[in-house]
Amino acid sequence: MNSTGSPADIEGYLEDQASKTTLRFLTCGSVDDGKSTLIGRLLYDSKLIFEDQLAALEADSRRQGTQGGEIDLALLVDGLAAEREQGITIDVAYRFFATDKRKFVVADTPGHEQYTRNMATGASNAEAAIILIDARKGVLTQTRRHSYIVSLFGIKEVVLAINKMDLVDYDEKVFARIVDEYRHFAAGLGLTITNIPMSALNGANVMGGSDLMPWYDGPSLLEWLETVDVSGGLDEDPFRMPVQWVNRPNLDFRGFSGTIASGRVEPGLEVQLLPSGARSRVARVVTFDGDLPTAGPGEAVTIVLEDEVDASRGEVICAADDPIDTSDQLAVHILWMDEHELYPGRQYYLKTATKTVPCVVTELKHKINVNTMEHQPARRLELNEVGVGNLSLSDRVAFTRYGNNRELGSFILMDRQSFATVGVGLFDFSLRRAENVVWQALTVDKFSRSEIKHQKPCVIWLTGLSGSGKSTIANVLENRLHDLHRHTYVLDGDNVRHGLNRDLGFTEADRVENIRRVGETAKLMVDAGLITIVSFISPYVTERRMVRDLLEDGEFIEVFVDTPLEICEQRDPKGLYRKARAGEIKNFTGIGSEYQAPENPEYVLSTVDQTAEESAEQLLKFLADRDIVQR
Amino acid sequence: MREVMAEAENPVMLYSIGKDSSVMLHLAMKAFYPSKPPFPLLHVDTTWKFREMIEFRDRRAAELGVDLIVHINQEGVSEGVGPFSHGSAVHTDIMKTQSLKQALDKYKFDAAFGGARRDEEKSRAKERIFSFRNPQHRWDPKNQRPELWHLYNGRVRAGESMRVFPLSNWTDLDIWQYIYQENIPIVPLYYAQSRPVVERDGMLIMVDDDRIPLEAGEVPEEKVVRFRTLGCYPLTGAIESRADNLATIIEEMLVARTSEREGRAIDKDGSASMEKKKQEGYF
C-alpha cells in the first residue's frame, strides 16, 4: 500500500473507501476441496495478514500443517480450537478483505450434509457464491447439495471454482467435462454460472490470470468478485419498511423507526400500514443527521406520518398504491435446524421482519432430498431437512414471496419453551382459504349457553403418568359435579383413542396430533358451555400449552396428578408397565418415552396418601374458590 | 440496536471507553434519535484504567446526557487485586470477567451490547451478533442460535441473557474511517504525544501513576507514543509513533504490519486463549 502520507492523500483515500461497494459472498465446498486454502490465499494475497499473524501461522504450519513445512494457508481460516483438532470447519466464519475496487465479506461454511444449516446461514446474507469442486473428483453429491441450497436461499450469481487444477496437469479437457456435467445438472436452478479453473494452492486464476492455463481466457476469481453485479433492483420495488420501534421521546414527537426493505420514501408519499390497514401520508423522514428528502433500501430512518396513526412494532409501512400482502395461512419452505424433530400440529413462535406470532405447521406436504432434489413423503422434519408445508398463524402478518424480497419473505421458528431458533423458512404464497373461509358468527354464544346452565365453562385437564389415578379421579369428580347439577363431560384418553383418534399410534408425532384433536374437542365443549374434564397422560409441555392457548384466560385448569413412577408401576392397573418393561410396548410414557411434568400447573394432586374421593373433593374446593362452581 | 430495545426488558450498553465503544455509542445516538439511547452505559472499572480514559468517560456521558453506571469489584479491591501483584490473568479474571458478571447479576440486565468485532480474533469470527448466554453467563460455541438474514432472536428465559455485538462485521479500518467521517471524539491516548514510559517484556508501558513498581535505578523515559488499543495501563503496550491526528493514524495503519491485539498482554497465553476466556464470560 502507498505511504505517500500527506493529509490530502489520506482524505482522497478515505473518500475512495467510503464510495466502495461491499460484496458479501459465500464459499461452499468440502474439507478436501481446498476451501480454507482458497480463502487463506485471498487474505494472504490481498495483504491482509499482519506480521504477527504471519509469525503465528508459520509456527502453526510447522506444528499442524499439511504442507510439509510450507505455509498452510488453511490454518489462517479454521477458527475454533475444536475444529483445528478435527481439521474441519464447524460453523460459519466471517472474513473480511478489500481491494481497490470493493470490500468483501466472506461467509465460510462447512460442506458436509450435517452442516446444511450452517451453509444456509451463510447463504442467507450472501449475494454471490463460490462452489468449489475438486478437479480430480468432478461434480459430486455435495456439489448438488450446495447448488440447491444456494438456489433455495436466493443467490443468483455463482462461480463454479474447479480447484486443484495443478493435480490434473491443468488439463482443459478435465475442466470442460466438469463444466458440461454441471451445466446439465444446474439447468433448472435459475443460477447465473461462471466457471473458473484454478489452483488455490499456487494462486493460479485466483487473483490474476495464469500462464499455466493459457486455454482459459475468462476472469480470475478476484476479477469476477470485483465486478459481478448483485444490485437486485430493490430500489425500484414498491416502498416497504417494517416498524421496529415506536419512537416517542416526548408528547410532541411520534415516529416509526425501521430499516427500509425495498423502494424509496419521501415526504408526501401516501402509505398504508399493514396488517392493520391504517392509511396516512409521510410527513418527515427523520435521522440524527437531519431530515432526508428521500431514503432507500437498507437505510435506517424514522418516519413521521401526517396523521395520528396507532401503529406498533410488526406493522409494515408501505406504498399505498402498491401495498404488501397479508395472510395467516401460508405455503412455505422450512429448513429444520434443531435436534428435536418438527411435527405438524406442534406450536412454535414465528418471527418475520419485526413481528412475532404463535404458529402451527398444519400440514407437511413433502420433504426435499437436498442431494437429489427429489420430493419424498414426510410426517416430520429432522435436523438439516428441507420440507414444504403449510403454516397457520394466530395473527395476520405482512409478507412477500422470498424470491421477491429476502427481508420480508423469510422467517425463523422458535421453540416455545427455550426460545431457541429451531427452524427457518421462506414464504411461498398465501393459501386461499385464509381469505375465503370466514368464521361463521353465531348469535347464541358461549356466554348465553353457559348462562342458562348457571356455570362457568372450563377445561379441567388432568395430566400424569399411566396409573397415576387420572381416570378414577375424573370419574369421581364428574359424579360430584353431576350431583351439584353441573353440566359436564369427560374426555378420557383411552376412550377417545377408540374413536376420534383411532388412527393414531404412540410415536411423538401421533401423540402431538392426539392432543391437538382433544384440545380442539375440549374447546368445542367449553364453547357449548360445559365443564369439561380431560384425563390424558399428555406428556409434553408444548402440547399442553397449545391447548391452554386455544382457550381463553382462566378456562384451562391444568391439574398435575403427581404420582411417582414407582407407585404407578406398583399399581399397574392395566398391566401395561409389565408389558413395557418386557419390551412388548414401545414408547410407553415413563419407560420408553419422556413425561414432562408441568412447570406451573393450577393445581397439584398428590395421590400417594389419599383416595380418589379425597382428591376429587380437593379439586371441587379449588373450583369453588375460583367461582367455577358454587357449592 | 433497535431490535434489542424492542425485545429485551432491561438492556445495557457495555462501555469500555475505547474507540469501538465510542463508535457504538455514536451509533446508538443515531439509532434512537430524537430519543436518547433508552438504556444506561455500564463501565466495568478495574481501577487500573488510564486516568485519561476515566476523565473522557465522565465527560462524554455528561455531554450526551446518557446514564452511566460504573461497577467496581469491591471484593477484588479489598483483596488488593492488581496486575502487578497478581499477574495479568488473575487480575483480568477478577476485576474484569467476574466484575462484569457481578454487575450484570446485580442490575439483572437481560441484554448487553458489546463492541467486539469478528475481525479481531479467530474465535470471534464465529460468534453470533446476538450471542446467547446461560444463567452463568457462559458462551457455548457449539450450541449457538442460528442467525439468518437480519432476523435476530433475542428471546431469553429468566436468568439467561444476550450479548449483542452491533459492530461484528466492522473491520478496524471501518472503525477509523467512521470516526474520521463522523468526527467522533476518542480518548486522546490514541494520538501520539510525549508520555513517560518504561519497557517491560518488550512492551512500552506508560507510567500513568505511582502504583507501577519501578526497579532500582529505573527511570521512566519520555517518548512520543500512542496506543492502538486501550485497557488497563499496566497491560497495554504503547507504540512509538508521530501520528497525532486521525489522518496520520489511518495512514500509519495502512502501512502497519502488526495487528491490533498484539498490544494486549492477555492474548499471548496460548493461541486458543481468547476462546477459553470467552466461554468463561469475558467479552
CSV table of C-alpha atoms in Angstrom, one decimal, chain A residues 115-340:
chain,number,residue,atom,x,y,z
A,115,TYR,CA,-23.9,-28.7,8.3
A,116,THR,CA,-26.6,-27.8,5.8
A,117,ARG,CA,-28.0,-25.4,8.4
A,118,ASN,CA,-24.6,-23.6,8.7
A,119,MET,CA,-24.4,-23.3,4.9
A,120,ALA,CA,-27.9,-21.8,4.9
A,121,THR,CA,-26.9,-19.3,7.5
A,122,GLY,CA,-24.0,-18.2,5.3
A,123,ALA,CA,-26.2,-18.1,2.2
A,124,SER,CA,-29.0,-16.0,3.9
A,125,ASN,CA,-27.0,-12.8,3.7
A,126,ALA,CA,-24.8,-13.6,0.7
A,127,GLU,CA,-25.2,-12.0,-2.7
A,128,ALA,CA,-22.9,-14.4,-4.5
A,129,ALA,CA,-21.5,-17.9,-4.0
A,130,ILE,CA,-18.4,-19.8,-4.9
A,131,ILE,CA,-19.0,-23.5,-5.2
A,132,LEU,CA,-15.7,-25.4,-5.0
A,133,ILE,CA,-15.1,-28.6,-6.9
A,134,ASP,CA,-12.0,-30.8,-6.7
A,135,ALA,CA,-11.0,-31.2,-10.4
A,136,ARG,CA,-10.0,-34.8,-9.7
A,137,LYS,CA,-13.5,-35.7,-8.5
A,138,GLY,CA,-15.8,-33.6,-10.6
A,139,VAL,CA,-19.5,-33.0,-9.7
A,140,LEU,CA,-20.4,-34.9,-6.5
A,141,THR,CA,-23.4,-35.3,-4.4
A,142,GLN,CA,-22.2,-32.4,-2.3
A,143,THR,CA,-21.9,-30.1,-5.3
A,144,ARG,CA,-25.6,-30.7,-6.0
A,145,ARG,CA,-26.5,-30.1,-2.4
A,146,HIS,CA,-24.5,-26.8,-2.3
A,147,SER,CA,-26.1,-25.7,-5.5
A,148,TYR,CA,-29.6,-26.5,-4.3
A,149,ILE,CA,-29.2,-24.6,-1.1
A,150,VAL,CA,-27.6,-21.6,-2.8
A,151,SER,CA,-30.5,-21.5,-5.2
A,152,LEU,CA,-33.2,-22.0,-2.5
A,153,PHE,CA,-31.8,-19.1,-0.4
A,154,GLY,CA,-32.0,-16.8,-3.4
A,155,ILE,CA,-28.4,-16.4,-4.6
A,156,LYS,CA,-28.3,-15.9,-8.3
A,157,GLU,CA,-24.6,-15.3,-9.1
A,158,VAL,CA,-22.4,-18.3,-8.7
A,159,VAL,CA,-18.8,-19.2,-9.5
A,160,LEU,CA,-18.1,-22.8,-10.1
A,161,ALA,CA,-14.5,-22.9,-8.9
A,162,ILE,CA,-12.8,-26.0,-10.3
A,163,ASN,CA,-9.9,-26.2,-8.0
A,164,LYS,CA,-6.8,-28.3,-7.8
A,165,MET,CA,-6.1,-28.0,-11.5
A,166,ASP,CA,-2.4,-28.5,-10.6
A,167,LEU,CA,-3.3,-32.1,-9.7
A,168,VAL,CA,-4.8,-32.8,-13.2
A,169,ASP,CA,-1.9,-31.2,-15.2
A,170,TYR,CA,-4.0,-28.1,-15.9
A,171,ASP,CA,-5.9,-30.2,-18.5
A,172,GLU,CA,-8.6,-28.3,-20.4
A,173,LYS,CA,-10.5,-31.5,-21.2
A,174,VAL,CA,-11.0,-32.2,-17.5
A,175,PHE,CA,-12.3,-28.7,-17.0
A,176,ALA,CA,-14.6,-28.8,-20.0
A,177,ARG,CA,-16.1,-32.2,-18.9
A,178,ILE,CA,-16.9,-30.9,-15.4
A,179,VAL,CA,-18.4,-27.7,-16.7
A,180,ASP,CA,-20.6,-29.7,-19.1
A,181,GLU,CA,-21.7,-32.0,-16.4
A,182,TYR,CA,-22.6,-29.2,-14.0
A,183,ARG,CA,-24.4,-27.2,-16.6
A,184,HIS,CA,-26.6,-30.2,-17.3
A,185,PHE,CA,-27.4,-30.7,-13.6
A,186,ALA,CA,-28.0,-27.0,-12.7
A,187,ALA,CA,-30.3,-26.2,-15.6
A,188,GLY,CA,-33.4,-25.7,-13.5
A,189,LEU,CA,-31.9,-23.9,-10.6
A,190,GLY,CA,-32.0,-20.4,-12.0
A,191,LEU,CA,-28.3,-19.7,-11.4
A,192,THR,CA,-26.0,-17.5,-13.5
A,193,ILE,CA,-22.9,-19.6,-13.5
A,194,THR,CA,-19.2,-18.6,-14.2
A,195,ASN,CA,-16.8,-21.4,-14.5
A,196,ILE,CA,-13.2,-20.8,-13.4
A,197,PRO,CA,-10.3,-23.4,-13.4
A,198,MET,CA,-7.9,-22.6,-10.6
A,199,SER,CA,-5.3,-23.7,-8.1
A,200,ALA,CA,-5.8,-22.2,-4.7
A,201,LEU,CA,-2.6,-23.8,-3.6
A,202,ASN,CA,-0.4,-21.8,-6.0
A,203,GLY,CA,-2.8,-19.0,-6.7
A,204,ALA,CA,-3.5,-19.7,-10.4
A,205,ASN,CA,-6.6,-17.8,-11.6
A,206,VAL,CA,-7.3,-16.7,-8.0
A,207,MET,CA,-6.0,-13.1,-8.0
A,208,GLY,CA,-4.9,-12.8,-11.6
A,209,GLY,CA,-4.6,-14.9,-14.7
A,210,SER,CA,-2.2,-17.8,-15.0
A,211,ASP,CA,0.4,-18.9,-17.6
A,212,LEU,CA,-0.3,-22.4,-16.6
A,213,MET,CA,-3.7,-22.4,-18.3
A,214,PRO,CA,-3.4,-20.4,-21.5
A,215,TRP,CA,-6.5,-22.0,-22.8
A,216,TYR,CA,-8.6,-20.2,-20.3
A,217,ASP,CA,-9.5,-16.6,-21.2
A,218,GLY,CA,-12.2,-15.8,-18.6
A,219,PRO,CA,-11.9,-13.7,-15.5
A,220,SER,CA,-9.8,-14.7,-12.5
A,221,LEU,CA,-11.8,-15.3,-9.3
A,222,LEU,CA,-10.9,-11.8,-7.9
A,223,GLU,CA,-11.7,-10.1,-11.2
A,224,TRP,CA,-15.1,-11.7,-11.1
A,225,LEU,CA,-15.7,-10.8,-7.4
A,226,GLU,CA,-14.7,-7.2,-8.1
A,227,THR,CA,-17.2,-6.7,-11.0
A,228,VAL,CA,-20.2,-9.0,-10.5
A,229,ASP,CA,-23.5,-7.1,-10.4
A,230,VAL,CA,-25.7,-8.0,-7.5
A,231,SER,CA,-27.8,-4.8,-7.2
A,232,GLY,CA,-31.0,-6.8,-7.5
A,233,GLY,CA,-33.3,-3.8,-8.2
A,234,LEU,CA,-34.6,-3.3,-4.7
A,235,ASP,CA,-34.6,0.4,-5.3
A,236,GLU,CA,-37.3,0.1,-8.0
A,237,ASP,CA,-39.6,-2.1,-5.9
A,238,PRO,CA,-42.6,-0.6,-4.0
A,239,PHE,CA,-41.8,1.0,-0.7
A,240,ARG,CA,-41.8,-1.2,2.4
A,241,MET,CA,-40.5,-0.6,5.9
A,242,PRO,CA,-41.2,-2.9,8.9
A,243,VAL,CA,-41.7,-0.9,12.1
A,244,GLN,CA,-39.0,-1.9,14.6
A,245,TRP,CA,-39.7,0.6,17.3
A,246,VAL,CA,-42.1,3.3,18.0
A,247,ASN,CA,-40.0,6.4,18.7
A,248,ARG,CA,-41.7,8.7,21.3
A,249,PRO,CA,-39.2,10.9,23.2
A,250,ASN,CA,-42.0,13.3,24.3
A,251,LEU,CA,-45.6,14.1,23.6
A,252,ASP,CA,-44.8,16.2,20.6
A,253,PHE,CA,-43.0,13.6,18.6
A,254,ARG,CA,-44.2,10.2,17.4
A,255,GLY,CA,-42.2,8.4,14.7
A,256,PHE,CA,-41.8,4.9,13.4
A,257,SER,CA,-38.2,3.6,13.3
A,258,GLY,CA,-37.1,0.9,10.9
A,259,THR,CA,-34.8,-0.1,8.1
A,260,ILE,CA,-36.2,0.2,4.6
A,261,ALA,CA,-36.6,-3.2,3.0
A,262,SER,CA,-37.4,-2.0,-0.5
A,263,GLY,CA,-38.4,1.0,-2.6
A,264,ARG,CA,-37.9,4.7,-1.8
A,265,VAL,CA,-39.8,7.0,0.6
A,266,GLU,CA,-40.1,10.8,0.6
A,267,PRO,CA,-42.3,13.3,2.4
A,268,GLY,CA,-45.8,13.3,0.8
A,269,LEU,CA,-45.8,9.6,-0.1
A,270,GLU,CA,-49.2,8.0,0.6
A,271,VAL,CA,-48.7,5.0,2.8
A,272,GLN,CA,-50.7,2.1,4.2
A,273,LEU,CA,-49.7,0.3,7.4
A,274,LEU,CA,-50.3,-3.5,7.3
A,275,PRO,CA,-51.7,-5.7,8.6
A,276,SER,CA,-53.7,-3.1,10.5
A,277,GLY,CA,-54.7,-1.3,7.3
A,278,ALA,CA,-54.4,2.3,8.5
A,279,ARG,CA,-53.6,4.9,5.9
A,280,SER,CA,-51.7,8.2,6.0
A,281,ARG,CA,-49.0,10.3,4.3
A,282,VAL,CA,-45.3,10.6,5.1
A,283,ALA,CA,-44.6,14.0,6.8
A,284,ARG,CA,-40.9,13.6,7.6
A,285,VAL,CA,-38.1,11.2,7.1
A,286,VAL,CA,-36.0,11.8,10.3
A,287,THR,CA,-32.4,11.0,11.0
A,288,PHE,CA,-29.8,12.1,13.5
A,289,ASP,CA,-28.1,14.0,10.7
A,290,GLY,CA,-31.3,15.9,9.7
A,291,ASP,CA,-34.4,15.2,7.8
A,292,LEU,CA,-33.9,13.4,4.4
A,293,PRO,CA,-35.6,14.4,1.2
A,294,THR,CA,-35.6,10.7,0.2
A,295,ALA,CA,-34.4,7.4,1.5
A,296,GLY,CA,-34.0,3.9,0.0
A,297,PRO,CA,-33.3,0.2,0.8
A,298,GLY,CA,-31.0,-0.5,3.7
A,299,GLU,CA,-31.3,2.9,5.3
A,300,ALA,CA,-32.3,3.1,8.9
A,301,VAL,CA,-34.7,6.0,9.4
A,302,THR,CA,-37.6,7.2,11.5
A,303,ILE,CA,-40.8,8.1,9.6
A,304,VAL,CA,-43.3,10.7,10.9
A,305,LEU,CA,-46.8,10.5,9.5
A,306,GLU,CA,-49.2,13.3,9.0
A,307,ASP,CA,-52.0,11.6,11.0
A,308,GLU,CA,-52.1,10.2,14.5
A,309,VAL,CA,-51.9,6.5,13.5
A,310,ASP,CA,-51.9,4.0,16.2
A,311,ALA,CA,-49.3,1.5,14.9
A,312,SER,CA,-46.9,-0.7,16.7
A,313,ARG,CA,-43.9,-2.9,16.1
A,314,GLY,CA,-44.6,-5.5,13.5
A,315,GLU,CA,-46.6,-3.4,11.1
A,316,VAL,CA,-45.1,-2.8,7.7
A,317,ILE,CA,-45.4,0.8,6.3
A,318,CYS,CA,-45.8,0.5,2.5
A,319,ALA,CA,-46.7,2.5,-0.6
A,320,ALA,CA,-50.5,2.9,-0.5
A,321,ASP,CA,-50.7,2.3,-4.3
A,322,ASP,CA,-48.9,-1.0,-4.1
A,323,PRO,CA,-49.4,-2.4,-0.6
A,324,ILE,CA,-47.8,-5.6,0.7
A,325,ASP,CA,-49.9,-8.8,1.0
A,326,THR,CA,-51.1,-10.1,4.4
A,327,SER,CA,-52.1,-13.6,5.4
A,328,ASP,CA,-52.4,-16.0,8.3
A,329,GLN,CA,-52.3,-19.2,6.2
A,330,LEU,CA,-49.1,-19.6,4.1
A,331,ALA,CA,-47.4,-22.2,2.0
A,332,VAL,CA,-43.7,-22.3,2.9
A,333,HIS,CA,-40.3,-24.0,2.7
A,334,ILE,CA,-38.8,-24.9,6.0
A,335,LEU,CA,-35.2,-25.9,6.8
A,336,TRP,CA,-35.2,-27.6,10.2
A,337,MET,CA,-32.3,-26.7,12.5
A,338,ASP,CA,-32.9,-28.5,15.8
A,339,GLU,CA,-32.1,-31.9,17.2
A,340,HIS,CA,-35.8,-32.3,18.1
